[in-house]
mmCIF file of C-alpha atoms in Angstrom:
data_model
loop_
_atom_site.group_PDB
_atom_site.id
_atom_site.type_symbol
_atom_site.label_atom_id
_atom_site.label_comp_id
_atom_site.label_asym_id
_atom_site.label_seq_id
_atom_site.Cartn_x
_atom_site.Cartn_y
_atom_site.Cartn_z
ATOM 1 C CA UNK T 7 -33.149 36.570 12.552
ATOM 2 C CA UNK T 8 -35.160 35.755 15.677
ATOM 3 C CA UNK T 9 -37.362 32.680 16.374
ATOM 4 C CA UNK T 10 -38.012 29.399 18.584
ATOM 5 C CA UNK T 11 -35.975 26.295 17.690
ATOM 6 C CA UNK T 12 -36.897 23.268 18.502
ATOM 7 C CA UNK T 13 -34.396 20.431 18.896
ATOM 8 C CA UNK T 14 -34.638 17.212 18.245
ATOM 9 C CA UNK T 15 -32.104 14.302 18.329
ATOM 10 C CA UNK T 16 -32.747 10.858 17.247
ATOM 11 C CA UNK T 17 -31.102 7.861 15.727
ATOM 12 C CA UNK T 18 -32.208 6.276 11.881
ATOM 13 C CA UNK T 19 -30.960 3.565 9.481
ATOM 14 C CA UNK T 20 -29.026 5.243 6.767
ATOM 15 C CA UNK T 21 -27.718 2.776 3.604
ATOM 16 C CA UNK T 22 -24.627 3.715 2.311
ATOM 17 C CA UNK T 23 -21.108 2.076 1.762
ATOM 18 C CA UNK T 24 -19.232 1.267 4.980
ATOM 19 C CA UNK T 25 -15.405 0.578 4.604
ATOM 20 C CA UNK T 26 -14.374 -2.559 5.729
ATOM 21 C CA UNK T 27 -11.069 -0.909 6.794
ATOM 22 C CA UNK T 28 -11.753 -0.224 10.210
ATOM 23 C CA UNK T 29 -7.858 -0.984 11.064
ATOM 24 C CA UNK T 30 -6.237 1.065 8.503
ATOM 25 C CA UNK T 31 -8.398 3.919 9.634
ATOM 26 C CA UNK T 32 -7.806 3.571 13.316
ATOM 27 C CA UNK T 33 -3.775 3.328 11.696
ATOM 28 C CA UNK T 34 -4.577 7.188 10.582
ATOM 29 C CA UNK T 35 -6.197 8.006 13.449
ATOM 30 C CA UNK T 36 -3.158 7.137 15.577
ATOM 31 C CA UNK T 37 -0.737 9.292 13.935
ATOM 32 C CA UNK T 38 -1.571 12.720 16.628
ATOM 33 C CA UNK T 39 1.887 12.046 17.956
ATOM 34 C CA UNK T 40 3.356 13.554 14.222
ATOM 35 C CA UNK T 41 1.594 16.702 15.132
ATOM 36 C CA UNK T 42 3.449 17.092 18.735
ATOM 37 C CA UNK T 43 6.576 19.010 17.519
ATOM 38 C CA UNK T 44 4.700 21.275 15.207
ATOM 39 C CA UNK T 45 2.297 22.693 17.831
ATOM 40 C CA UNK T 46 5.948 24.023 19.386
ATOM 41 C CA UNK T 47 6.938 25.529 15.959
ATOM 42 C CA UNK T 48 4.078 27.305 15.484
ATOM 43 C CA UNK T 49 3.506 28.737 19.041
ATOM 44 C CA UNK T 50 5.195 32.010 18.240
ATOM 45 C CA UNK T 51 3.061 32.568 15.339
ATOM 46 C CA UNK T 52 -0.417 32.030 16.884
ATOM 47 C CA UNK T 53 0.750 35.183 19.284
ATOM 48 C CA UNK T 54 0.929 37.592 16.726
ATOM 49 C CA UNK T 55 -0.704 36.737 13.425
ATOM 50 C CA UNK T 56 -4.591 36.209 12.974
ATOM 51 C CA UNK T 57 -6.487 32.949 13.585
ATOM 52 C CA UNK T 58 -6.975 32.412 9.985
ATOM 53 C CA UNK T 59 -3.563 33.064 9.032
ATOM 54 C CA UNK T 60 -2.320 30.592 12.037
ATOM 55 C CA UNK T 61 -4.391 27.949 10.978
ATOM 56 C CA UNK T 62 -3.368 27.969 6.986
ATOM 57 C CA UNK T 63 0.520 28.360 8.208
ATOM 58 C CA UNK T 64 0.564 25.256 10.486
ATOM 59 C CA UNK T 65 -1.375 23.227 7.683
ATOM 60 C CA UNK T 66 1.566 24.073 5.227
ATOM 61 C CA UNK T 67 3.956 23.323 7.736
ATOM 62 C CA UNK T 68 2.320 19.699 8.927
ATOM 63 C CA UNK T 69 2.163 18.555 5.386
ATOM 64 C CA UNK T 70 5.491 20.372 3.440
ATOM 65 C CA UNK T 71 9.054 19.631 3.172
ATOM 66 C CA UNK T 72 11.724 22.395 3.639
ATOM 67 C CA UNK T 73 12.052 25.299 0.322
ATOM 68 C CA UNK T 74 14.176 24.147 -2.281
ATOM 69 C CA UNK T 75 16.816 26.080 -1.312
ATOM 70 C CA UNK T 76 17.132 24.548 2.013
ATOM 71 C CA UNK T 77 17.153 21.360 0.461
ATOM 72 C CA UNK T 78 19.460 22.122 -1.969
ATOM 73 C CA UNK T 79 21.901 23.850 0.864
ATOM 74 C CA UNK T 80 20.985 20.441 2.826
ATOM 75 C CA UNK T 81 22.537 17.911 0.515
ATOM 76 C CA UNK T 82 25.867 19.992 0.117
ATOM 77 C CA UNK T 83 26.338 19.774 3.692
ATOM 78 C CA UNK T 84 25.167 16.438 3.767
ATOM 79 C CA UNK T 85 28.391 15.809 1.329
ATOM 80 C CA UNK T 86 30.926 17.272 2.731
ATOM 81 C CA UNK T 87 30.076 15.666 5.998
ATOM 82 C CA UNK T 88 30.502 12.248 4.231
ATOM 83 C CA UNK T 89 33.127 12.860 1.712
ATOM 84 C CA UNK T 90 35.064 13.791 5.023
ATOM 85 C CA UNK T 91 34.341 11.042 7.054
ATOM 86 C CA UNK T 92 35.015 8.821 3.976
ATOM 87 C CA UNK T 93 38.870 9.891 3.867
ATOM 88 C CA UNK T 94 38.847 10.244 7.807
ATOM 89 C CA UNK T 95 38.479 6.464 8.328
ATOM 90 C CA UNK T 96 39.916 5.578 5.092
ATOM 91 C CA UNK T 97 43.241 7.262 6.620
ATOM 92 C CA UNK T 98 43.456 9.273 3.759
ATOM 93 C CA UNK T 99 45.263 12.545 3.758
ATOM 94 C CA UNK T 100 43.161 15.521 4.097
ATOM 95 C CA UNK T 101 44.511 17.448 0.909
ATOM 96 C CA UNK T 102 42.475 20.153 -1.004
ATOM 97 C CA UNK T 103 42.553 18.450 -4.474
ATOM 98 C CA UNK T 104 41.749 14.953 -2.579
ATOM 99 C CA UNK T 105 38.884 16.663 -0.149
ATOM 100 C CA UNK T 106 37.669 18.646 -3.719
ATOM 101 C CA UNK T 107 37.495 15.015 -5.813
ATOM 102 C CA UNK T 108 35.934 13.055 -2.483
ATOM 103 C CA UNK T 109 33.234 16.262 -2.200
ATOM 104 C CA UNK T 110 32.311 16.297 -6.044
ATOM 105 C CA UNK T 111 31.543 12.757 -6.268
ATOM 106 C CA UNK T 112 29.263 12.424 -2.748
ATOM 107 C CA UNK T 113 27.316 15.521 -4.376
ATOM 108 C CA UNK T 114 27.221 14.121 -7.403
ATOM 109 C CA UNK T 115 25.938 11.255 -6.307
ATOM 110 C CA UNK T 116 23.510 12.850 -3.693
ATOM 111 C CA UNK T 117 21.784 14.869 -6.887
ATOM 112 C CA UNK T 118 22.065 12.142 -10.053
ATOM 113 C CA UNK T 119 19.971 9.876 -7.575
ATOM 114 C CA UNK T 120 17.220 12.849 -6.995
ATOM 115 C CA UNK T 121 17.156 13.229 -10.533
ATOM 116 C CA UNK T 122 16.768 9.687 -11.750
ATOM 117 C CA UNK T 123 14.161 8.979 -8.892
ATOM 118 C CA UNK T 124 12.016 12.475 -9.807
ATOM 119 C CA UNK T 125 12.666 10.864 -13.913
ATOM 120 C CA UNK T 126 11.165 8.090 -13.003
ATOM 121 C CA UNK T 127 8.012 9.695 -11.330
ATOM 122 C CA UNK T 128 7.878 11.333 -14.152
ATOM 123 C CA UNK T 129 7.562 8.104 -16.120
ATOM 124 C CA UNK T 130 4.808 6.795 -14.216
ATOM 125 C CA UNK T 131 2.435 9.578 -15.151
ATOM 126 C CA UNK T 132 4.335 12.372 -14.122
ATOM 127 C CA UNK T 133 3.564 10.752 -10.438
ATOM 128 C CA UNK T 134 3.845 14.402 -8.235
ATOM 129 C CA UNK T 135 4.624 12.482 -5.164
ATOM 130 C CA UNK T 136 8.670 11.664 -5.623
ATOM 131 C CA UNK T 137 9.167 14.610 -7.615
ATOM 132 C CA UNK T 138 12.578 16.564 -7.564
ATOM 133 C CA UNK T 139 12.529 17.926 -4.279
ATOM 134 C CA UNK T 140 11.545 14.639 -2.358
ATOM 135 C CA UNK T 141 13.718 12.935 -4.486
ATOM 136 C CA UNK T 142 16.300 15.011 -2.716
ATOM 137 C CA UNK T 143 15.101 14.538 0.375
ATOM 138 C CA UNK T 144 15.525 10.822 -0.108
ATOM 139 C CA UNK T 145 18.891 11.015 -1.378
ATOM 140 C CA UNK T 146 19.913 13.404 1.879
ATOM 141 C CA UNK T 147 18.394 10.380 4.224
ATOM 142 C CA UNK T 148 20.367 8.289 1.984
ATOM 143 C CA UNK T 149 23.646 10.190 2.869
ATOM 144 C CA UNK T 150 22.862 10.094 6.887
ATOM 145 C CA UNK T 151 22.248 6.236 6.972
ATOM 146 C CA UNK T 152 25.800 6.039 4.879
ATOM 147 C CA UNK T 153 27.051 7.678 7.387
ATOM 148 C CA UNK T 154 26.036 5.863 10.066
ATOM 149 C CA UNK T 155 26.588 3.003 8.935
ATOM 150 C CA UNK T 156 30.006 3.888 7.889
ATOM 151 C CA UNK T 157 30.561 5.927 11.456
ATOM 152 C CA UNK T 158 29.927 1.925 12.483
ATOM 153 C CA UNK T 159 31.401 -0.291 10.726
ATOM 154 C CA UNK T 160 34.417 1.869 8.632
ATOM 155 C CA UNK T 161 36.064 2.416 12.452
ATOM 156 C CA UNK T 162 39.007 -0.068 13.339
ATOM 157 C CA UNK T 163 37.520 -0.977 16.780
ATOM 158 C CA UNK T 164 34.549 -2.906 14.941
ATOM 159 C CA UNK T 165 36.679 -3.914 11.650
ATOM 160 C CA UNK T 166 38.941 -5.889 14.388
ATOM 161 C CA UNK T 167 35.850 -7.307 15.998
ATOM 162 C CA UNK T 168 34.243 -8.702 13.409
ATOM 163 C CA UNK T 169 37.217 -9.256 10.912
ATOM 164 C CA UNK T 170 35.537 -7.568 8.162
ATOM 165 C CA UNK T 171 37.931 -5.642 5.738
ATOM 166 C CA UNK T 172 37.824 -1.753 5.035
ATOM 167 C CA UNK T 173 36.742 -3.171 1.278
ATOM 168 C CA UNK T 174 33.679 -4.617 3.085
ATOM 169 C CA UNK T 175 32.677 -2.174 5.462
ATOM 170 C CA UNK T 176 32.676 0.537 2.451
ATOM 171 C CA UNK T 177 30.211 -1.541 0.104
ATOM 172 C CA UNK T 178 27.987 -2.449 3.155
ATOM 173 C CA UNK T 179 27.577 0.699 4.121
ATOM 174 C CA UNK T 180 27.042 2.545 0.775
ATOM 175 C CA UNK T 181 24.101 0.030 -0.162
ATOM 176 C CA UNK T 182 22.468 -0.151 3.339
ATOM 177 C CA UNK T 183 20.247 2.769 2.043
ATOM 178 C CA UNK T 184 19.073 0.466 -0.929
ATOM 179 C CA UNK T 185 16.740 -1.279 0.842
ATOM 180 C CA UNK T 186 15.020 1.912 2.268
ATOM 181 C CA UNK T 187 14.998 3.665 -1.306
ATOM 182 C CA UNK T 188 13.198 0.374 -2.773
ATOM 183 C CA UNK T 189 10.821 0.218 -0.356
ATOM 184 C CA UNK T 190 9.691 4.076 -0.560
ATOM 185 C CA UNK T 191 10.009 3.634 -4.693
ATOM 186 C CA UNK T 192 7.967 0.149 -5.043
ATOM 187 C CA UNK T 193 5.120 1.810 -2.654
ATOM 188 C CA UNK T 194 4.800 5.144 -4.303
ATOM 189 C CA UNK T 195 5.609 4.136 -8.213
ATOM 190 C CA UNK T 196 3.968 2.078 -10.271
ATOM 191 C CA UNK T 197 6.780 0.829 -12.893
ATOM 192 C CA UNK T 198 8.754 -1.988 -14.142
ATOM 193 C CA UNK T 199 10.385 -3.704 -10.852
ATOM 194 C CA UNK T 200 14.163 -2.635 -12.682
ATOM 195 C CA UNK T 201 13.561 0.586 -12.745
ATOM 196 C CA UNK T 202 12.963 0.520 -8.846
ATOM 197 C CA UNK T 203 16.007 -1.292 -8.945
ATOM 198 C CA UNK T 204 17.907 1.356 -10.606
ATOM 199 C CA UNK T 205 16.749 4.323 -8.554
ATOM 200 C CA UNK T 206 16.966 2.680 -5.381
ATOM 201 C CA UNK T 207 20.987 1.719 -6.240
ATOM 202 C CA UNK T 208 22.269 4.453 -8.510
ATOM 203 C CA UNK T 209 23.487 6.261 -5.632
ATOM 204 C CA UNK T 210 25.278 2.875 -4.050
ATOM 205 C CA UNK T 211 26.888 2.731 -7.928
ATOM 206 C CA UNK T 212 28.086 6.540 -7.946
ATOM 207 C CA UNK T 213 29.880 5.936 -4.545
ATOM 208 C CA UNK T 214 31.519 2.657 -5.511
ATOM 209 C CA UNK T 215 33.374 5.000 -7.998
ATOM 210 C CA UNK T 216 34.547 6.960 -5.236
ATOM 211 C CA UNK T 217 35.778 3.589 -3.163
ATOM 212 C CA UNK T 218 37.952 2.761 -6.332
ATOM 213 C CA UNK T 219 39.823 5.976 -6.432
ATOM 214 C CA UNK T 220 40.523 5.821 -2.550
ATOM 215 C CA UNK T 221 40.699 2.112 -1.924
ATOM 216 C CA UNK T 222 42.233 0.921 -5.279
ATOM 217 C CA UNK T 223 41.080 -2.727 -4.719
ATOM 218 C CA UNK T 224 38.215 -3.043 -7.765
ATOM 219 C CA UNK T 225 37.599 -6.214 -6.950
ATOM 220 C CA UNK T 226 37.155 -6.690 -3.317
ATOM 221 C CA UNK T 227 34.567 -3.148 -3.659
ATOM 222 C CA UNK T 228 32.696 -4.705 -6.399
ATOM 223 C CA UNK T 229 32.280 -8.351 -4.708
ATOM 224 C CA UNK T 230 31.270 -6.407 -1.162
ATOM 225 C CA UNK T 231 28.421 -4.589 -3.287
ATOM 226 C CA UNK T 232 27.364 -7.572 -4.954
ATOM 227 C CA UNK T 233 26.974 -9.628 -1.716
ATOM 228 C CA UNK T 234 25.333 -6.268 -0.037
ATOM 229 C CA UNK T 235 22.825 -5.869 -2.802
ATOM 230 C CA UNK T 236 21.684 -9.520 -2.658
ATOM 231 C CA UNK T 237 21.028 -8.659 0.749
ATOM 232 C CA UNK T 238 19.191 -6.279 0.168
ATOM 233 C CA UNK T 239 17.085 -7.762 -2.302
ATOM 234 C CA UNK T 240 16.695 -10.529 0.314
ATOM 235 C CA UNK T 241 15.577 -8.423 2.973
ATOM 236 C CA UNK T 242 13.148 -6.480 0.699
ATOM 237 C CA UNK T 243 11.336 -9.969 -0.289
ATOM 238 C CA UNK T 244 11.027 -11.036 2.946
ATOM 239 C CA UNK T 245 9.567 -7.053 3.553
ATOM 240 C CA UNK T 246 7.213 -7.523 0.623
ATOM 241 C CA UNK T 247 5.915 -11.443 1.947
ATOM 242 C CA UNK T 248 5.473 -10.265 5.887
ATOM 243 C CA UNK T 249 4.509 -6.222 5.181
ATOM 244 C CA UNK T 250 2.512 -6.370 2.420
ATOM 245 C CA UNK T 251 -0.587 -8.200 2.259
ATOM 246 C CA UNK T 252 -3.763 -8.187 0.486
ATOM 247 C CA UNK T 253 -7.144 -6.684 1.873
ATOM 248 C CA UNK T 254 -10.052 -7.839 -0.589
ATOM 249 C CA UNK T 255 -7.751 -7.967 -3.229
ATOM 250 C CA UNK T 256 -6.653 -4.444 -2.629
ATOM 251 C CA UNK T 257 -2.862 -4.323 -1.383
ATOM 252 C CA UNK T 258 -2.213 -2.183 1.830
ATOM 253 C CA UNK T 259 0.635 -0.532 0.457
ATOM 254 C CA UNK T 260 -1.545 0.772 -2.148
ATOM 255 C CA UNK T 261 -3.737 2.157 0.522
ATOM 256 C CA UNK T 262 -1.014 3.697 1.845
ATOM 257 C CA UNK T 263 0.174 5.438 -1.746
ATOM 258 C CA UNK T 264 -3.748 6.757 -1.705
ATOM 259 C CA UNK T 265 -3.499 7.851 1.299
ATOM 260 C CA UNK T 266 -0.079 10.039 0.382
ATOM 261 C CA UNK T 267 -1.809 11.294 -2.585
ATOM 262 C CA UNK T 268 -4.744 12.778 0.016
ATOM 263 C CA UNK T 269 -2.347 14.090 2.800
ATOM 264 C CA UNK T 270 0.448 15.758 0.151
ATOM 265 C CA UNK T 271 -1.059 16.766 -3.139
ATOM 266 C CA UNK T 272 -5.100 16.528 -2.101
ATOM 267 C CA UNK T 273 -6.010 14.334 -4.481
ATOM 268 C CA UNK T 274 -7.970 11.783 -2.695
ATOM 269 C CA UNK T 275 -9.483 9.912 -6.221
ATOM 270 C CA UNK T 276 -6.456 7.542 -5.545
ATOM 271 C CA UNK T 277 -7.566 6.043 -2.312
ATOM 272 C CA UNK T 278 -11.008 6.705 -3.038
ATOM 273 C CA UNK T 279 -11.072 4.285 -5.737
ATOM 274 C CA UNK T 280 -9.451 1.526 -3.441
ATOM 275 C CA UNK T 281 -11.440 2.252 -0.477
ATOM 276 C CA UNK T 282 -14.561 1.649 -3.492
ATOM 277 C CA UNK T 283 -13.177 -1.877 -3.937
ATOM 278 C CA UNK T 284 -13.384 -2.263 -0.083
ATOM 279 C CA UNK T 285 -17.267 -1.479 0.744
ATOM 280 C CA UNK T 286 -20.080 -3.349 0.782
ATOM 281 C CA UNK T 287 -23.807 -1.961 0.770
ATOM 282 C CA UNK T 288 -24.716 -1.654 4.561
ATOM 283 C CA UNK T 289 -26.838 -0.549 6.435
ATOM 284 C CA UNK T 290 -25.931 1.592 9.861
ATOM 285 C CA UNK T 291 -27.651 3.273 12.531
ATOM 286 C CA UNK T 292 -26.068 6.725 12.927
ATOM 287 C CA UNK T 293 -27.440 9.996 14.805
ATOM 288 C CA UNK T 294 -29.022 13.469 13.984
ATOM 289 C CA UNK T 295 -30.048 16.668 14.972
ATOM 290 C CA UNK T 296 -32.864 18.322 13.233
ATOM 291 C CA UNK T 297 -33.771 21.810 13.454
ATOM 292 C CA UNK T 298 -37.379 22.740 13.223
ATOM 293 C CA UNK T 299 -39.271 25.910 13.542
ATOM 294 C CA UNK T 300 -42.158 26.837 16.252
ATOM 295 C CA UNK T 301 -44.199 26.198 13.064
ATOM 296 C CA UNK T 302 -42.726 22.614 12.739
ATOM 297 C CA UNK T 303 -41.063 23.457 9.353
ATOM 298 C CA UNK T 304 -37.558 21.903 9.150
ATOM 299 C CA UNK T 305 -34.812 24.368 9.423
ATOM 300 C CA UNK T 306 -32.186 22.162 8.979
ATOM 301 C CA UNK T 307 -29.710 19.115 10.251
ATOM 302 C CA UNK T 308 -26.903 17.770 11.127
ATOM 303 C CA UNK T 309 -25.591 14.068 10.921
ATOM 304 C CA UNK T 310 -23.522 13.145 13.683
ATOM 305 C CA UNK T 311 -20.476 10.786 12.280
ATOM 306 C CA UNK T 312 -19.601 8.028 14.357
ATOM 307 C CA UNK T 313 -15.327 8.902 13.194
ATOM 308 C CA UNK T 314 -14.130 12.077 13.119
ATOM 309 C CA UNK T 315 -12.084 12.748 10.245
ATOM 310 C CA UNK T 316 -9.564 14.725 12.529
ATOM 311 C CA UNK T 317 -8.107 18.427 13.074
ATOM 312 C CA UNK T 318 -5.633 18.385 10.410
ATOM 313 C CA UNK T 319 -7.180 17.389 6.999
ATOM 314 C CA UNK T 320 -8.193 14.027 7.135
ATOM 315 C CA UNK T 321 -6.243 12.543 9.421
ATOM 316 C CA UNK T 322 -6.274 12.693 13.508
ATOM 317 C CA UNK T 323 -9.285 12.516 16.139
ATOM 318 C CA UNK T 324 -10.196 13.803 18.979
#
């Protein structure tokens, strides 16, 4: 179709709601950085496959975990890397039967914690955002900060400096990832605070099985998780009283759980309803661009936003 368009641009006063979360948007709008590695990843792809078909593959891949089966081949690994460095600084000898026992209990441990975590989002109305295979996930980062910690603190080099016992250095490092694990459960699930408890320290438990077997000193392992869990507890209050505040009655974290529903299952009515306890009636001067025929009948138009929701969903700028 052929024709003369005229062009007009010009600003008005339109009344709608405006957020009064101006920081926790910018927050969003900050987050390009996460999409840095991905552009690599996907650079062989955009070569050979269609612009459509580029596009659809690097949204999956911004917003998705590994397949299942990676996962799954993931937290074996992540096992028998830890069951061996468990018996490695524990000076225990490598046997098959003793390597075997170590191994079953790490991967037990690594999967009963997925399960009782993806349970418990179950619980809270089958809550799709911890479910089985982010559960996992969580119990895999689980096994690296064990590990870590343990590389740490397990060694005899920092057992002398400090004058900690093996005892201790086990139980602190199997609950350090308590802390994490409450603080990812308490954000994203809405239950009774002991149930948080529980999933955040059944893995800690499972292990502390594994500590008697090898250690065989019941009460110095149970003390040294006691004394590490109040820690933990501690350091998640103070998390809760300097983190997590209150915007209009509306906690951040919650805006943050919304905003998780939006970016991994798209369903935005979560945050939607607390950005709805946010606004206020306004009223805002924003542009347009109308499109008129030679006759002066409008064609069309097009608001100009003042934010731009971003390049990948809803979140970025540019």
């Amino acid at each position: 179709m052929g024709g003369v368009i005229k062009v007009r641009y010009a600003p008005f006063m339109l009344h709608q709601n405006m957020e009064k979360t101006s920081l926790f948007i910018s927050f969003f709008s900050e987050m390009n950085y996460f999409y840095i590695s991905f552009y690599f990843y996907s650079l062989a792809s955009f070569i050979v496959c269609p612009v459509e078909r580029r596009i659809e593959d690097l949204y999956l891949s911004i917003r998705s975990l590994p397949r299942g089966t990676l996962i799954v081949s993931f937290s074996i690994l992540s096992s028998l890397v830890l069951s061996l460095e468990f018996l490695f600084l524990m000076d225990c000898p490598l046997s098959l039967d003793l390597l075997t026992y170590s191994f079953v209990l790490v991967l037990l441990s690594t999967l009963l914690s997925a399960i009782v975590v993806s349970l418990l989002a179950r619980a809270d109305n089958r809550n799709p955002l911890l479910n089985l295979r982010r559960s996992l996930y969580l119990s895999i980062y689980s096994n690296a900060v064990i590990f870590i910690l343990w590389a740490i603190s397990g060694n005899q080099f920092t057992r002398s400096l400090f004058s900690i016992s093996l005892e201790s250095a086990y139980s602190f490092s199997i609950a350090s990832p308590i802390l994490i694990r409450l603080i990812v459960i308490s954000t994203l699930l809405s239950i009774n605070p002991l149930l948080q408890f529980i999933g955040a320290s059944i893995n800690s438990f499972t292990l502390l099985i594994l500590g008697f077997s090898l250690l065989h000193s019941e009460s110095s392992l149970l003390t040294g998780l006691i004394i590490s869990l109040l820690l933990q507890i501690f350091l998640y209050i103070i998390f809760k009283s300097f983190v997590s505040y209150n915007i209009e009655g509306v906690e951040n974290l919650e805006l943050m759980k919304g905003f998780l529903f939006e970016w991994a299952e798209n369903v935005p009515t979560y945050i939607e309803e607390k950005l709805s306890q946010l606004s206020q009636p306004e009223k805002i001067e924003v542009s347009y661009i109308l499109f008129q025929g030679e006759n002066g009948k409008m064609k069309g138009g097009v608001i100009i936003p003042s934010l731009h929701p971003g390049p990948f969903r809803n979140v970025g700028s540019s």
